[in-house]
């Protein structure tokens, strides 16, 4: 069963990549804002089906009062999500799928570190610093490689 | 700042937005359910994107009107400036990026609640993303520009992935 979950988690990463790439293709023709709109529209419609389905099977249902009880700012996730898809659809057409994945993940993890900065111990801090350093070095390395390959192309 | 550095900066900002989005969405998911929370996020996201889309097309329209009135000779020039856009029209499947996006929510809530937990789900998902995007670039799938992957590129991949692994597992302790 464990192997099944591992495979599903890896597959999920692939599905994330698939969604970003498809949005990137739409962005090539129609621009990143249109890509973000259709991504959220189709996502909302398909999740509506899922919501109705699980409501029908009554696994989980959500009362209206429940919806209103939530902190208002948690609903802003959707606004930020719309901006995120705009940014991602734009960059994937410029730097390709691999680089945009690497840089987006780097930004995501580094922000995660900043969002909850705490250092329970020195070892903890050292490991975090090493991780942050490795990510920054990797991004730098990737940027340098880009410039080198451009230079080679222009001289040949 | 040249345009390639700007794109990298934009990508990092994209990751920042993603981290904040996930934090807000998971707080909402804890109060509702993951699927309901994601449904709300997608509805609000669609409305936001619709407003942005209309604003952008309005601005583009005004710009076009301005360049046309200032010089009719240069109309062919202004069409060249948007050359980053693919001249081919968008295939039908390219409108369906939200479909796998919706699947992600369901898959993630299954694996996070399994014995894998949050950190392993994140790390294995990262692996899936990197492998998928390597294949897309190498073969030029889904209309992306074909970029053959060479061994040299594995060093930054290794650095970034190791760094992420260290941070993610450290945080789960």
Tab-separated table of N, CA and C in Angstrom, chain A residues 18-28 31 35-36 38-39 85 89 92, chain B residues 94-98:
chain	number	residue	atom	x	y	z
A	18	UNK	N	2.012	18.935	-15.623
A	18	UNK	CA	1.133	18.865	-16.795
A	18	UNK	C	0.234	20.098	-16.862
A	19	UNK	N	-0.375	20.442	-15.713
A	19	UNK	CA	-1.263	21.596	-15.655
A	19	UNK	C	-0.516	22.881	-16.029
A	20	UNK	N	0.692	23.050	-15.478
A	20	UNK	CA	1.478	24.253	-15.761
A	20	UNK	C	1.854	24.339	-17.235
A	21	UNK	N	2.211	23.177	-17.823
A	21	UNK	CA	2.651	23.163	-19.219
A	21	UNK	C	1.487	23.470	-20.159
A	22	UNK	N	0.319	22.872	-19.864
A	22	UNK	CA	-0.860	23.135	-20.698
A	22	UNK	C	-1.219	24.624	-20.635
A	23	UNK	N	-1.178	25.201	-19.434
A	23	UNK	CA	-1.448	26.642	-19.301
A	23	UNK	C	-0.425	27.457	-20.082
A	24	UNK	N	0.825	26.980	-20.084
A	24	UNK	CA	1.878	27.654	-20.837
A	24	UNK	C	1.581	27.669	-22.330
A	25	UNK	N	1.053	26.552	-22.832
A	25	UNK	CA	0.721	26.493	-24.260
A	25	UNK	C	-0.393	27.487	-24.608
A	26	UNK	N	-1.401	27.592	-23.735
A	26	UNK	CA	-2.484	28.552	-23.979
A	26	UNK	C	-1.929	29.974	-23.929
A	27	UNK	N	-0.980	30.189	-23.012
A	27	UNK	CA	-0.368	31.506	-22.869
A	27	UNK	C	0.396	31.917	-24.128
A	28	UNK	N	1.000	30.947	-24.826
A	28	UNK	CA	1.711	31.246	-26.077
A	28	UNK	C	0.786	31.898	-27.096
A	31	UNK	N	-1.927	34.617	-24.297
A	31	UNK	CA	-1.389	35.434	-23.202
A	31	UNK	C	-1.657	34.825	-21.842
A	35	UNK	N	-4.821	32.490	-19.957
A	35	UNK	CA	-4.466	31.151	-19.459
A	35	UNK	C	-4.899	30.985	-18.008
A	36	UNK	N	-4.643	32.015	-17.194
A	36	UNK	CA	-5.020	31.951	-15.784
A	36	UNK	C	-6.533	31.855	-15.633
A	38	UNK	N	-8.865	30.634	-17.817
A	38	UNK	CA	-9.421	29.325	-18.178
A	38	UNK	C	-8.986	28.242	-17.198
A	39	UNK	N	-7.758	28.343	-16.693
A	39	UNK	CA	-7.297	27.378	-15.701
A	39	UNK	C	-8.246	27.360	-14.489
A	85	UNK	N	-0.678	31.793	-11.485
A	85	UNK	CA	-0.800	31.132	-12.792
A	85	UNK	C	-0.394	32.099	-13.921
A	89	UNK	N	2.622	30.936	-16.278
A	89	UNK	CA	2.350	30.750	-17.702
A	89	UNK	C	3.257	31.631	-18.545
A	92	UNK	N	7.121	30.093	-18.251
A	92	UNK	CA	7.368	28.767	-18.841
A	92	UNK	C	7.573	28.876	-20.355
B	94	UNK	N	-5.454	23.023	-24.826
B	94	UNK	CA	-4.692	23.988	-24.032
B	94	UNK	C	-5.597	24.804	-23.095
B	95	UNK	N	-6.927	24.703	-23.306
B	95	UNK	CA	-7.860	25.394	-22.400
B	95	UNK	C	-8.146	24.555	-21.151
B	96	UNK	N	-7.640	23.305	-21.134
B	96	UNK	CA	-8.052	22.371	-20.093
B	96	UNK	C	-7.016	22.188	-18.977
B	97	UNK	N	-6.115	23.158	-18.804
B	97	UNK	CA	-5.094	23.066	-17.757
B	97	UNK	C	-5.677	22.961	-16.348
B	98	UNK	N	-6.912	23.429	-16.181
B	98	UNK	CA	-7.553	23.378	-14.865
B	98	UNK	C	-7.960	21.981	-14.452
